[in-house]
Short mmCIF file of N, CA, C and O in Angstrom, two decimals:
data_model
loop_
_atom_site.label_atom_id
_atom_site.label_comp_id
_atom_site.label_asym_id
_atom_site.label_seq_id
_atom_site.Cartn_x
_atom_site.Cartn_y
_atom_site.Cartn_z
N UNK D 1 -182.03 22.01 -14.91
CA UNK D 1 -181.38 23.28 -15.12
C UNK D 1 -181.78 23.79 -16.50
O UNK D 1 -181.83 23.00 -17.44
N UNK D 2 -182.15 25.49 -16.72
CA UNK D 2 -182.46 25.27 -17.68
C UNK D 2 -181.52 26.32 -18.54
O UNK D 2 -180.81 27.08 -17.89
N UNK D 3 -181.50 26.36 -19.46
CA UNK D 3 -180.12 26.22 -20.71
C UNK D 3 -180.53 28.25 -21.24
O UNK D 3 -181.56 28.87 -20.93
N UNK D 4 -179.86 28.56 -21.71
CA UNK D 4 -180.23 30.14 -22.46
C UNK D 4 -178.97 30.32 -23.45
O UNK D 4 -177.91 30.87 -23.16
N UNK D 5 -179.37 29.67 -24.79
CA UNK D 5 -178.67 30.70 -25.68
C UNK D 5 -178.51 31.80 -25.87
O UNK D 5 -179.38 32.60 -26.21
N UNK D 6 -177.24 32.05 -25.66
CA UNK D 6 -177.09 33.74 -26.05
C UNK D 6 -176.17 33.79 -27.34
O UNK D 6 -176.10 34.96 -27.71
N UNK D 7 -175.54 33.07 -28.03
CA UNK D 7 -174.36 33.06 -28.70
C UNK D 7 -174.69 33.99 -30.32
O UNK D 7 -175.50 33.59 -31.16
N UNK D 8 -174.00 35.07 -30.42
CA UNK D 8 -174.34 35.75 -31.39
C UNK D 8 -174.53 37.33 -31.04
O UNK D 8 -174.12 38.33 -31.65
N UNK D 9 -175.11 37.22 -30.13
CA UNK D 9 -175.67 38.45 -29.01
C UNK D 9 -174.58 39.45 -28.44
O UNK D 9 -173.66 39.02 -27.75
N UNK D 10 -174.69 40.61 -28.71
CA UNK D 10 -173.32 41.54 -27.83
C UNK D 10 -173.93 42.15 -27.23
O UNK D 10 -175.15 42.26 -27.34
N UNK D 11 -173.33 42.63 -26.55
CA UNK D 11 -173.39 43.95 -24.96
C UNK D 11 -174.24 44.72 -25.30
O UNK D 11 -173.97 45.24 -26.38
N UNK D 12 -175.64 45.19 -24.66
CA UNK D 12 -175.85 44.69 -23.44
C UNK D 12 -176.96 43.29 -23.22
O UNK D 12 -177.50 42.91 -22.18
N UNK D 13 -177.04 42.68 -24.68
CA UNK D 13 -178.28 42.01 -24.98
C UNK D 13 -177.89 40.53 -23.66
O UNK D 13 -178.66 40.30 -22.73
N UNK D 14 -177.20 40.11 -23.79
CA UNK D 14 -176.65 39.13 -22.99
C UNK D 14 -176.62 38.91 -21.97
O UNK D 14 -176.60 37.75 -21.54
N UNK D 15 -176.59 40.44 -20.92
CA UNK D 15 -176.92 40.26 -19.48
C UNK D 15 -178.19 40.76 -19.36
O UNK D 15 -178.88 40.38 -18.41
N UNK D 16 -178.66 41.62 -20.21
CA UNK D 16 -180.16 41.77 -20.25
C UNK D 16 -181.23 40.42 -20.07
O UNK D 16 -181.83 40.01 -19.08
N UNK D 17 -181.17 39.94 -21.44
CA UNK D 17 -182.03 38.57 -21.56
C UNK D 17 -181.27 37.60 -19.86
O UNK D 17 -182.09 37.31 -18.99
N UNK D 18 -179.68 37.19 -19.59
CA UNK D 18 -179.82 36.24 -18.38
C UNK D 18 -180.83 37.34 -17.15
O UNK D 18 -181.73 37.06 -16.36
N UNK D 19 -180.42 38.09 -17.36
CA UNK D 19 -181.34 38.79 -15.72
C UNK D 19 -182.91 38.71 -16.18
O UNK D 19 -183.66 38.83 -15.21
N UNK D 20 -183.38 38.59 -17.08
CA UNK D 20 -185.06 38.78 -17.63
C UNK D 20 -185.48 37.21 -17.04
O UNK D 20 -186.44 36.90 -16.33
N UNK D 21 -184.05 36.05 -17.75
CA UNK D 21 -184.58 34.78 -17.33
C UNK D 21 -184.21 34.43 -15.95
O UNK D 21 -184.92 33.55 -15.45
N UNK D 22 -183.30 34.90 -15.26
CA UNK D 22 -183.04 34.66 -13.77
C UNK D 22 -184.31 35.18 -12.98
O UNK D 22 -184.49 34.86 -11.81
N UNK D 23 -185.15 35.96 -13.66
CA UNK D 23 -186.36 36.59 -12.52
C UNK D 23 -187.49 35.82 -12.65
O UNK D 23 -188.39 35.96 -11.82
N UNK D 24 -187.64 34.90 -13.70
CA UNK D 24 -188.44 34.07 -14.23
C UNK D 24 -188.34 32.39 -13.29
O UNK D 24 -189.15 31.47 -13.32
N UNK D 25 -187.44 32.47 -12.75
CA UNK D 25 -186.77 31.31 -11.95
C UNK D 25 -187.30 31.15 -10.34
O UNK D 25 -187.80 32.18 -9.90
N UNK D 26 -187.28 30.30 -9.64
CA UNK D 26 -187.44 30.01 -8.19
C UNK D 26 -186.26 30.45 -7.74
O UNK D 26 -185.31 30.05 -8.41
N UNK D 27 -185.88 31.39 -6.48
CA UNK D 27 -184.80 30.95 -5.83
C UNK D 27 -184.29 29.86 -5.41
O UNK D 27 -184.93 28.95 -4.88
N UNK D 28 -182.46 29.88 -5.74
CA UNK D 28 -181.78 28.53 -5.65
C UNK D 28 -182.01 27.95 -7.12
O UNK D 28 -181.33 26.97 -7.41
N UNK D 29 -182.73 28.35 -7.90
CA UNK D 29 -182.41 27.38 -9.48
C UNK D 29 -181.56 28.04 -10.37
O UNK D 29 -181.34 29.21 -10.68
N UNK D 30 -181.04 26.65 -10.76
CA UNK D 30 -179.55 27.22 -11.76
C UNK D 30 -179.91 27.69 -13.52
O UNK D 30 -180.89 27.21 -14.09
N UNK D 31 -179.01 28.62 -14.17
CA UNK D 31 -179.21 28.97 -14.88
C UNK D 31 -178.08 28.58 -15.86
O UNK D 31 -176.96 29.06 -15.64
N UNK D 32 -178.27 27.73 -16.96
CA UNK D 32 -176.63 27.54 -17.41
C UNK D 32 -176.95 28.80 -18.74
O UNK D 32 -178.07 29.22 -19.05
N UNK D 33 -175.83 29.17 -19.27
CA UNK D 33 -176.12 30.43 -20.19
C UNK D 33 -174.86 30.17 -20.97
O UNK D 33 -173.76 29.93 -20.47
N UNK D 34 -175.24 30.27 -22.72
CA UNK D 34 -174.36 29.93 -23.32
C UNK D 34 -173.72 31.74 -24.22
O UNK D 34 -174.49 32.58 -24.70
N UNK D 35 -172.56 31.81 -24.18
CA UNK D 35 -172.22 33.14 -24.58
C UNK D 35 -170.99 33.47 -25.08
O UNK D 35 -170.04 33.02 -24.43
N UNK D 36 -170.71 34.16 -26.10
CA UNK D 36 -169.59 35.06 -26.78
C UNK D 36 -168.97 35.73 -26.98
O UNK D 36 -167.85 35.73 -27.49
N UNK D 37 -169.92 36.85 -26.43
CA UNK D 37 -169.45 38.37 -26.55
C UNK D 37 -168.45 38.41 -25.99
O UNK D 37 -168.27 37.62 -25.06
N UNK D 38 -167.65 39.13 -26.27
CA UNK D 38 -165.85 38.84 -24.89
C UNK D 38 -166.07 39.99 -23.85
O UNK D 38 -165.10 40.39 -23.20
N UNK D 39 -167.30 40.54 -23.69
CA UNK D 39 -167.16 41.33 -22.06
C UNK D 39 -167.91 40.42 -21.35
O UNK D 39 -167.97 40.55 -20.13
N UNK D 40 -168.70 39.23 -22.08
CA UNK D 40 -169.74 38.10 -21.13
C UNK D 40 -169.13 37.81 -19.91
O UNK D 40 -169.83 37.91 -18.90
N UNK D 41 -168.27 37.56 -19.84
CA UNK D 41 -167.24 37.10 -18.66
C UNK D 41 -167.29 38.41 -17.02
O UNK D 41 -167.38 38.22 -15.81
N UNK D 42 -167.17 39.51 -17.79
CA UNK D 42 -167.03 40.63 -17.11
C UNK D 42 -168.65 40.97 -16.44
O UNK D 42 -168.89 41.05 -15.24
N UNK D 43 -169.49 41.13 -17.38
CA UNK D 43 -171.12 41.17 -17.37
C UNK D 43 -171.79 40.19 -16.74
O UNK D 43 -172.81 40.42 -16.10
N UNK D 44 -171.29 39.01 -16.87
CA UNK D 44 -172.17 38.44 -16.11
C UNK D 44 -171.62 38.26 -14.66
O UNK D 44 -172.52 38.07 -13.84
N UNK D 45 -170.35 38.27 -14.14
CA UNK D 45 -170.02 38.64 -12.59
C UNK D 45 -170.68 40.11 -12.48
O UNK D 45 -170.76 40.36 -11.28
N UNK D 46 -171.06 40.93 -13.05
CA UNK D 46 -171.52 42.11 -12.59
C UNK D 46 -172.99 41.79 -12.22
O UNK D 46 -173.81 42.21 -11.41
N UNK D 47 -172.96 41.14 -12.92
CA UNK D 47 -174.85 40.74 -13.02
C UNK D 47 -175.22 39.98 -11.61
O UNK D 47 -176.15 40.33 -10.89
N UNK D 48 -174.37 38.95 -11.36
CA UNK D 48 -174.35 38.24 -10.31
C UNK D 48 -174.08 39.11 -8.65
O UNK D 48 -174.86 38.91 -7.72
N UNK D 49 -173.12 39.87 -8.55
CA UNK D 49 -172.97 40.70 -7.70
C UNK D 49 -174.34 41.54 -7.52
O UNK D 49 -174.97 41.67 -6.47
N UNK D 50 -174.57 41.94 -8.49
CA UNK D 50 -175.77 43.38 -8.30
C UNK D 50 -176.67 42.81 -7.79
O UNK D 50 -176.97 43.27 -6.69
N UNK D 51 -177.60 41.49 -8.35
CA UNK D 51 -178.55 40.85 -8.10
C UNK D 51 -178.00 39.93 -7.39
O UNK D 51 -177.53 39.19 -8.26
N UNK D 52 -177.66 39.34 -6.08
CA UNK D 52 -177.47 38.46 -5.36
C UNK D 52 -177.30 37.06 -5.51
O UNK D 52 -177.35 36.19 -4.64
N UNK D 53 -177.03 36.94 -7.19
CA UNK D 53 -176.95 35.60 -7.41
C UNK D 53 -175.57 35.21 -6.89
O UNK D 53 -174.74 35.90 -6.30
N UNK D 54 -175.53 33.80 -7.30
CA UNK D 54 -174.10 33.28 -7.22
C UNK D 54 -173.67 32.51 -8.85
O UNK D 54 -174.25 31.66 -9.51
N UNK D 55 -172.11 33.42 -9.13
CA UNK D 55 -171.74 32.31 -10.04
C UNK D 55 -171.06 31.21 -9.58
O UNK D 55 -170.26 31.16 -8.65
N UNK D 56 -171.44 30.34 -10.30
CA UNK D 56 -171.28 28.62 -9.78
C UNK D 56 -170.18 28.80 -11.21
O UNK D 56 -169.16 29.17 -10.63
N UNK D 57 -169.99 28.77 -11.95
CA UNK D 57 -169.04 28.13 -13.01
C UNK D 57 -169.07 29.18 -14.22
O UNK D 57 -170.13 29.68 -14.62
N UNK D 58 -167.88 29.46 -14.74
CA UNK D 58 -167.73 30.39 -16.15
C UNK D 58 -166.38 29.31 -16.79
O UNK D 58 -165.24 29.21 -16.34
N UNK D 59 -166.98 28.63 -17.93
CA UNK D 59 -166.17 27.75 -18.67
C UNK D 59 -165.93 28.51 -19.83
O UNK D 59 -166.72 29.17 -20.51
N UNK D 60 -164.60 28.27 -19.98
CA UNK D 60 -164.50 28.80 -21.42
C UNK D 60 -164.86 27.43 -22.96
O UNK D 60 -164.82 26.29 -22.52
N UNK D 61 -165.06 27.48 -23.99
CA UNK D 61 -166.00 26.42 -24.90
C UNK D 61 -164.47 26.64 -26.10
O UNK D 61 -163.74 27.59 -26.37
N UNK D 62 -164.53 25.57 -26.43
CA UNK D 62 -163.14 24.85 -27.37
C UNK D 62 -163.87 25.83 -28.44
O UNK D 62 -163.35 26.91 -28.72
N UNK D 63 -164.98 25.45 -28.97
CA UNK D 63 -165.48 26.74 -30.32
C UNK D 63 -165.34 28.45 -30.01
O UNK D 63 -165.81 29.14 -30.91
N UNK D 64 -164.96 28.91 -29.30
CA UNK D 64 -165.12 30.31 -28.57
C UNK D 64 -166.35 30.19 -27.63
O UNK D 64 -167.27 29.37 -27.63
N UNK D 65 -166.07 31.44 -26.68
CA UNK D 65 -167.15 31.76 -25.89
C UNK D 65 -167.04 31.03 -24.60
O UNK D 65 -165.97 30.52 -24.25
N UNK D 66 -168.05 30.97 -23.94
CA UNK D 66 -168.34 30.77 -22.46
C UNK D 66 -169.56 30.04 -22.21
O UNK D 66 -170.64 30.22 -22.77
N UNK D 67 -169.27 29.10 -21.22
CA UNK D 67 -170.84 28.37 -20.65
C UNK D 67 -170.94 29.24 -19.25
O UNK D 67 -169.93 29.92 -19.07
N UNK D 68 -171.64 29.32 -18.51
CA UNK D 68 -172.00 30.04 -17.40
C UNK D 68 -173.15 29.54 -16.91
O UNK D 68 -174.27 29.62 -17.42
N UNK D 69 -172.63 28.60 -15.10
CA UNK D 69 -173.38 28.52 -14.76
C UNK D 69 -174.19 29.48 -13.09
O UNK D 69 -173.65 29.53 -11.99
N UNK D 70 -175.56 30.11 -13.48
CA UNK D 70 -175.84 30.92 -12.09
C UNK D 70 -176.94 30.35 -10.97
O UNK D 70 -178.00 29.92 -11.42
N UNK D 71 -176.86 30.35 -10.45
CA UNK D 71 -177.62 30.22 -9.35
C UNK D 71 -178.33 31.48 -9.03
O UNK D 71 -177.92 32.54 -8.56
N UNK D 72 -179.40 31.11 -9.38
CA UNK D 72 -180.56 32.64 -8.50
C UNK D 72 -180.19 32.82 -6.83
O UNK D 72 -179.91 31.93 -6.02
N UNK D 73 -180.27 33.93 -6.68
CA UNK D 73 -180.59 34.27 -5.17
C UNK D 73 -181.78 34.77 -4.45
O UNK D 73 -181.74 34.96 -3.24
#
């Protein structure tokens, strides 16, 4: 699985760069994505819906922020 820092990054850089690296991917491979921004949560289910992925997991991280894991479609 492969990993994408985003932490630092705000709206719209965050679902930009995961959708640049989700197209870069095989269908069916997971994407874990590390993130902060506090609409990440919101953005990346949008991201997932539009583009046919699936979210598999949105963790929230003891330091702030979110792990997120996607599955390409």
């Amino acid at each position: 699985m492969q990993e994408l820092d985003l932490m630092g990054l705000k709206c719209p850089l965050p679902a930009l760069r995961t959708e640049k690296a989700l197209a870069a991917l095989p269908a069916g491979s997971r994407l874990s994505i590390l993130a902060d921004d506090p609409l990440a949560p919101l953005d990346m289910t949008h991201l997932c819906n539009q583009g046919g992925h699936a979210l598999v997991s949105a963790t929230p991280l003891s330091g702030g922020g979110w792990q997120f894991v996607i599955r390409r479609g």
